[in-house]
C-alpha cells in the first residue's frame, strides 16, 4: 500500500493503455452480488463470505436506535437491509497483491463530473508542499489501521518481515474516482484475472465499490480473540471495518468519499494522521452504529471481555469525530453519491 500510494498519480495513468467501450465489464446485475476478484487468498475470501452470511443470520431489536437511523439513513434495521446497504457500496473485493498502478486504464471517452468547483472538505488537509506526500495522503484512506498493524508487527519481528506494512482494508474505488474527477478523465480499473486479461470497470462514481482487503484484517494483533478468529465478536469487528469502508463510497461535492480529516493534536495518538471525521455520519460514525447494532447479537455468544473490547472500539471511533472547519460541532453531511456522465 505504501509503495502504491507513492507511485500512483497522473503520470502512471497517462502511460496506461486507453480502453474502449467493448472492453468494459458487464453492467452490474440487479441482484446485488459481491465479486471477489481473482487473487484474493482463498482463506480471506472464505472468511469474508462467512462474515457476510453471519450478518444475514443476525437478529436486531424491533426498535431501531435513533442514532443508527440518523447515521445510516435506514428506518428499520434488519439483516437484509444492512446487507443491502453494504452491497450498494461494496461490489468488488481485491486482494493485497492487486497492483493498482498496473490496473488503471484511461478512457478516451469524455466525461462530465458533477460539482467540479466544490472541493471535497478533506482535501483541505492534504495541501502540503511535498507533492509525493500529498498523493500518499490522498490514497491512504486507511493509513492508521495500517500503521497500527505495522507497529505491532515490528515488535513481533516475525512472518511480516518482508513487507513491513499490511493492508487491513481500503476503498480503492473512492480514491480512483477522486483522481479521475481531479483530472477530468474517465478512469477504469482492470479487475480481470491478470494485467493482460482485462475486464475493465469504469469508475463513474465512488459507488463503484472496489475494496482492497489484506492479511491485516485477519492478523492476530488486530483480532479481538485471536484463538477463535471466526467467533462472533471477531466477525462483528471485521464487519464494522467493512461498513466503515463502505461509507467511503458515498458523498458528493464537499462530502465526496467522506475522506478523513487529519486529527488535531488533542487526539494524541492520532494527531497528524488522517483518522478523523468532521461530520456526524462519516465512516467512523457508521462503524460505531453498525458495531453497536451487531453487538446486540452477542448476549451469551460473546464473552464479557469481548463485549467490552467491542465497546472500546466504538468509543475510540466516536472520539475521532472532531469539530468542523468553522469550529462548530460536527453535523451530518450529504451522503448521496456523485455520478459522472459519459458524453456521447
Ligand atoms: Zn476510512
XYZ file of C-alpha atoms and ligand atoms in Angstrom:
345
model
C 0.000 0.000 0.000
C 2.739 2.425 0.855
C 4.542 1.762 -2.408
C 1.310 2.137 -4.299
C 0.457 5.450 -2.762
C 3.824 6.925 -3.566
C 3.867 5.966 -7.201
C 0.244 6.311 -8.163
C -0.646 9.554 -9.823
C -1.486 11.178 -13.055
C 1.756 10.162 -14.751
C 1.122 6.470 -14.225
C -2.401 6.904 -15.538
C -1.335 8.719 -18.669
C 1.002 5.937 -19.600
C -1.544 3.230 -19.170
C -3.466 1.941 -22.115
C -6.637 3.510 -23.338
C -9.662 1.348 -23.060
C -12.538 1.049 -25.449
C -16.188 0.642 -24.649
C -16.222 -3.032 -25.671
C -13.628 -3.879 -23.050
C -15.910 -2.772 -20.259
C -17.068 -5.335 -17.782
C -20.696 -6.374 -17.891
C -23.090 -3.978 -16.234
C -23.816 -4.908 -12.654
C -26.718 -7.323 -12.342
C -29.741 -6.034 -10.471
C -29.373 -8.734 -7.837
C -26.719 -7.375 -5.522
C -23.667 -9.513 -5.611
C -20.192 -9.228 -4.236
C -17.490 -10.163 -6.724
C -14.313 -11.499 -5.202
C -11.645 -10.758 -7.782
C -9.101 -13.460 -8.583
C -6.035 -13.091 -6.394
C -7.788 -12.754 -3.062
C -6.394 -15.625 -0.972
C -8.915 -18.443 -0.553
C -8.999 -18.239 3.238
C -9.582 -14.475 3.200
C -12.378 -14.745 0.632
C -13.946 -17.515 2.681
C -13.734 -15.567 5.920
C -15.363 -12.580 4.266
C -18.198 -14.688 2.888
C -18.674 -16.309 6.273
C -18.865 -12.899 7.953
C -21.484 -11.753 5.462
C -23.515 -14.904 5.979
C -23.300 -14.335 9.712
C -24.672 -10.824 9.205
C -27.619 -12.298 7.325
C -28.365 -14.579 10.257
C -28.233 -11.834 12.900
C -31.267 -10.519 14.684
C -31.896 -6.916 15.539
C -34.240 -5.364 18.030
C -37.619 -4.317 16.708
C -36.829 -0.718 17.563
C -34.006 0.809 15.534
C -31.800 3.191 17.502
C -32.386 6.818 16.602
C -28.665 7.266 16.084
C -28.417 4.321 13.660
C -31.359 5.718 11.749
C -29.726 9.109 11.541
C -26.286 7.818 10.507
C -27.261 5.061 8.094
C -30.487 6.609 6.826
C -32.328 3.366 7.497
C -35.754 3.438 9.091
C -35.615 -0.191 10.108
C -32.514 -2.252 10.723
C -32.726 -5.854 9.633
C -30.094 -8.304 8.365
C -31.323 -7.896 4.779
C -31.424 -4.122 4.945
C -27.884 -3.937 6.367
C -26.609 -6.463 3.847
C -28.130 -4.429 1.011
C -26.712 -1.192 2.419
C -23.284 -2.784 2.294
C -23.649 -4.267 -1.164
C -24.840 -0.951 -2.575
C -21.382 0.353 -1.699
C -19.103 -2.669 -1.979
C -19.184 -4.591 -5.246
C -15.655 -5.870 -5.823
C -13.104 -7.176 -3.383
C -9.489 -7.279 -4.499
C -6.511 -8.733 -2.691
C -3.414 -7.221 -1.195
C -1.303 -8.094 -4.229
C -3.647 -6.281 -6.622
C -1.290 -3.707 -8.121
C -3.452 -0.717 -8.861
C -0.590 1.009 -10.696
C -0.792 -1.643 -13.375
C -4.569 -1.884 -13.281
C -5.623 1.661 -14.095
C -6.824 2.435 -17.599
C -7.811 5.755 -19.076
C -10.703 6.048 -21.471
C -10.693 8.341 -24.475
C -14.353 8.985 -23.793
C -15.248 12.416 -22.483
C -16.761 12.502 -19.070
C -18.727 15.118 -17.199
C -18.224 15.280 -13.458
C -20.760 16.937 -11.154
C -19.813 19.727 -8.722
C -16.359 20.287 -10.164
C -15.911 23.593 -8.361
C -16.835 22.231 -4.976
C -13.753 20.822 -3.327
C -14.113 17.868 -1.026
C -13.658 19.015 2.569
C -10.918 16.528 3.399
C -8.648 17.834 0.637
C -8.046 20.986 2.670
C -5.894 18.834 4.952
C -3.952 17.378 2.078
C -2.407 20.540 0.739
C 1.217 20.051 1.581
C 4.423 21.296 -0.001
C 5.645 17.863 -0.890
C 3.709 16.542 -3.876
C 4.636 12.964 -3.128
C 3.368 13.368 0.405
C 0.098 14.835 -0.875
C -0.525 11.872 -3.166
C 0.417 9.500 -0.406
C -2.122 11.043 1.947
C -4.843 11.015 -0.660
C -4.558 7.321 -1.208
C -4.192 6.480 2.425
C -7.806 6.417 3.381
C -6.907 3.794 5.906
C -3.413 4.882 6.880
C -3.939 4.480 10.572
C -5.066 0.903 10.559
C -2.009 0.029 8.545
C 0.317 1.831 10.891
C -1.189 0.041 13.848
C -0.563 -3.256 12.155
C 2.929 -2.189 11.206
C 3.917 -1.137 14.712
C 2.679 -4.319 16.233
C 4.440 -6.339 13.595
C 7.738 -4.662 14.220
C 7.705 -5.662 17.842
C 6.929 -9.216 16.850
C 9.618 -9.462 14.190
C 8.015 -12.462 12.639
C 6.298 -13.512 9.451
C 5.610 -9.977 8.216
C 9.256 -9.048 7.835
C 9.092 -8.997 4.044
C 6.589 -6.180 3.618
C 6.516 -4.375 6.950
C 3.131 -2.858 6.126
C -0.072 -4.792 5.969
C -3.272 -3.834 4.306
C -6.285 -4.080 6.568
C -8.821 -2.699 4.128
C -9.094 0.291 1.872
C -11.591 1.717 -0.564
C -9.676 1.895 -3.850
C -12.713 2.849 -5.918
C -13.255 6.033 -3.879
C -9.664 7.229 -4.291
C -9.705 6.423 -8.007
C -12.979 8.296 -8.567
C -11.481 11.336 -6.886
C -8.345 11.045 -9.021
C -10.414 10.841 -12.222
C -12.508 13.822 -11.165
C -9.470 15.940 -10.298
C -8.038 15.280 -13.747
C -11.422 15.296 -15.557
C -10.740 11.966 -17.177
C -12.589 8.680 -17.126
C -10.525 6.102 -15.311
C -11.217 2.394 -15.388
C -9.894 -0.410 -13.249
C -8.921 -3.729 -14.752
C -10.343 -6.333 -12.398
C -9.569 -9.186 -14.827
C -7.540 -12.266 -13.862
C -4.294 -10.574 -14.872
C -2.820 -7.363 -16.230
C -3.276 -8.752 -19.745
C -6.637 -10.472 -19.369
C -8.667 -7.346 -18.975
C -12.077 -6.795 -17.557
C -12.472 -3.093 -17.072
C -14.822 -1.453 -14.634
C -15.308 2.250 -15.381
C -15.143 4.392 -12.259
C -18.069 6.738 -12.809
C -18.988 7.020 -9.160
C -17.363 6.310 -5.803
C -20.204 3.789 -5.560
C -18.205 1.559 -7.923
C -17.253 -0.142 -4.653
C -13.777 -1.576 -5.169
C -12.435 -2.603 -1.802
C -8.980 -3.992 -1.133
C -8.519 -6.370 1.745
C -5.313 -7.760 3.158
C -3.981 -10.026 5.812
C -4.071 -7.189 8.339
C -7.829 -7.734 8.543
C -7.226 -11.203 9.915
C -3.990 -10.555 11.765
C -3.959 -11.876 15.349
C -2.831 -8.496 16.661
C -5.931 -6.853 15.243
C -8.279 -9.664 16.235
C -10.253 -9.493 19.482
C -9.860 -13.186 20.334
C -7.001 -14.487 18.161
C -7.532 -18.105 19.250
C -11.007 -18.092 17.749
C -10.758 -15.956 14.611
C -14.234 -16.958 13.461
C -16.199 -16.258 16.596
C -18.976 -13.678 16.648
C -17.023 -10.828 18.254
C -14.263 -11.085 15.654
C -16.779 -11.155 12.824
C -18.577 -8.103 14.218
C -15.251 -6.273 14.368
C -14.377 -7.168 10.748
C -17.871 -6.301 9.530
C -17.587 -2.954 11.326
C -14.438 -2.250 9.293
C -16.281 -3.206 6.121
C -19.188 -0.853 6.963
C -16.690 1.933 7.692
C -15.024 1.353 4.334
C -18.374 1.212 2.548
C -19.128 4.776 3.658
C -16.150 5.985 1.597
C -18.244 5.022 -1.463
C -20.636 7.898 -0.657
C -20.763 11.666 -0.736
C -20.721 14.483 -3.232
C -19.069 17.867 -3.533
C -17.925 18.790 -0.036
C -18.642 15.325 1.390
C -17.169 13.394 -1.543
C -15.850 9.981 -0.458
C -16.060 11.080 3.178
C -12.266 11.305 3.187
C -10.738 11.604 6.627
C -9.536 14.800 8.209
C -6.118 14.976 9.812
C -6.594 14.557 13.566
C -5.711 17.539 15.779
C -3.037 17.482 18.479
C -5.627 16.937 21.256
C -6.109 13.429 19.929
C -2.635 12.482 20.983
C -2.119 9.049 19.462
C -3.904 10.009 16.247
C -2.550 13.545 15.918
C -1.308 14.169 12.396
C -2.926 11.080 10.934
C -5.845 11.101 8.517
C -8.008 9.256 11.014
C -10.746 11.705 11.992
C -14.127 12.814 10.628
C -15.532 16.361 10.626
C -19.129 15.122 10.341
C -21.655 13.009 12.200
C -22.338 10.389 9.564
C -18.926 9.538 8.154
C -17.028 6.223 8.211
C -16.226 6.313 11.933
C -19.862 7.028 12.856
C -21.024 4.254 10.524
C -18.574 1.887 12.215
C -19.902 2.855 15.651
C -23.571 2.484 14.691
C -23.173 -0.851 12.957
C -20.952 -2.389 15.636
C -23.401 -1.312 18.354
C -26.327 -2.783 16.421
C -24.483 -6.037 15.694
C -23.250 -6.333 19.302
C -26.898 -6.853 20.325
C -26.390 -10.360 18.963
C -23.647 -11.027 21.474
C -25.779 -11.862 24.507
C -24.332 -15.237 25.521
C -22.273 -15.619 22.368
C -19.506 -13.163 23.259
C -17.520 -13.221 26.460
C -17.711 -10.255 28.806
C -14.211 -9.259 27.770
C -15.114 -9.393 24.091
C -18.206 -7.243 24.565
C -16.022 -4.793 26.438
C -13.459 -4.644 23.619
C -16.219 -4.042 21.073
C -17.485 -1.186 23.247
C -13.957 0.227 23.449
C -13.625 0.102 19.672
C -16.827 2.131 19.294
C -15.677 4.655 21.911
C -12.353 5.009 20.135
C -14.096 5.617 16.800
C -16.518 8.093 18.359
C -13.586 10.043 19.792
C -12.358 10.704 16.268
C -15.341 12.845 15.361
C -13.998 16.360 15.589
C -15.351 19.861 15.063
C -15.924 21.159 11.570
C -13.649 23.733 9.952
C -15.604 26.656 11.355
C -15.058 25.320 14.880
C -18.702 24.300 15.334
C -19.798 20.844 16.393
C -19.778 18.341 13.564
C -23.003 17.999 11.578
C -24.428 15.444 9.213
C -23.181 15.681 5.650
C -24.999 14.883 2.426
C -24.378 11.196 1.843
C -25.806 10.842 -1.664
C -23.123 9.676 -4.072
C -21.801 11.540 -7.094
C -22.263 10.009 -10.536
C -20.327 11.225 -13.563
C -21.765 11.007 -17.081
C -20.117 9.828 -20.264
C -20.570 12.428 -23.004
C -21.806 10.717 -26.140
Zn -11.684 5.282 6.467
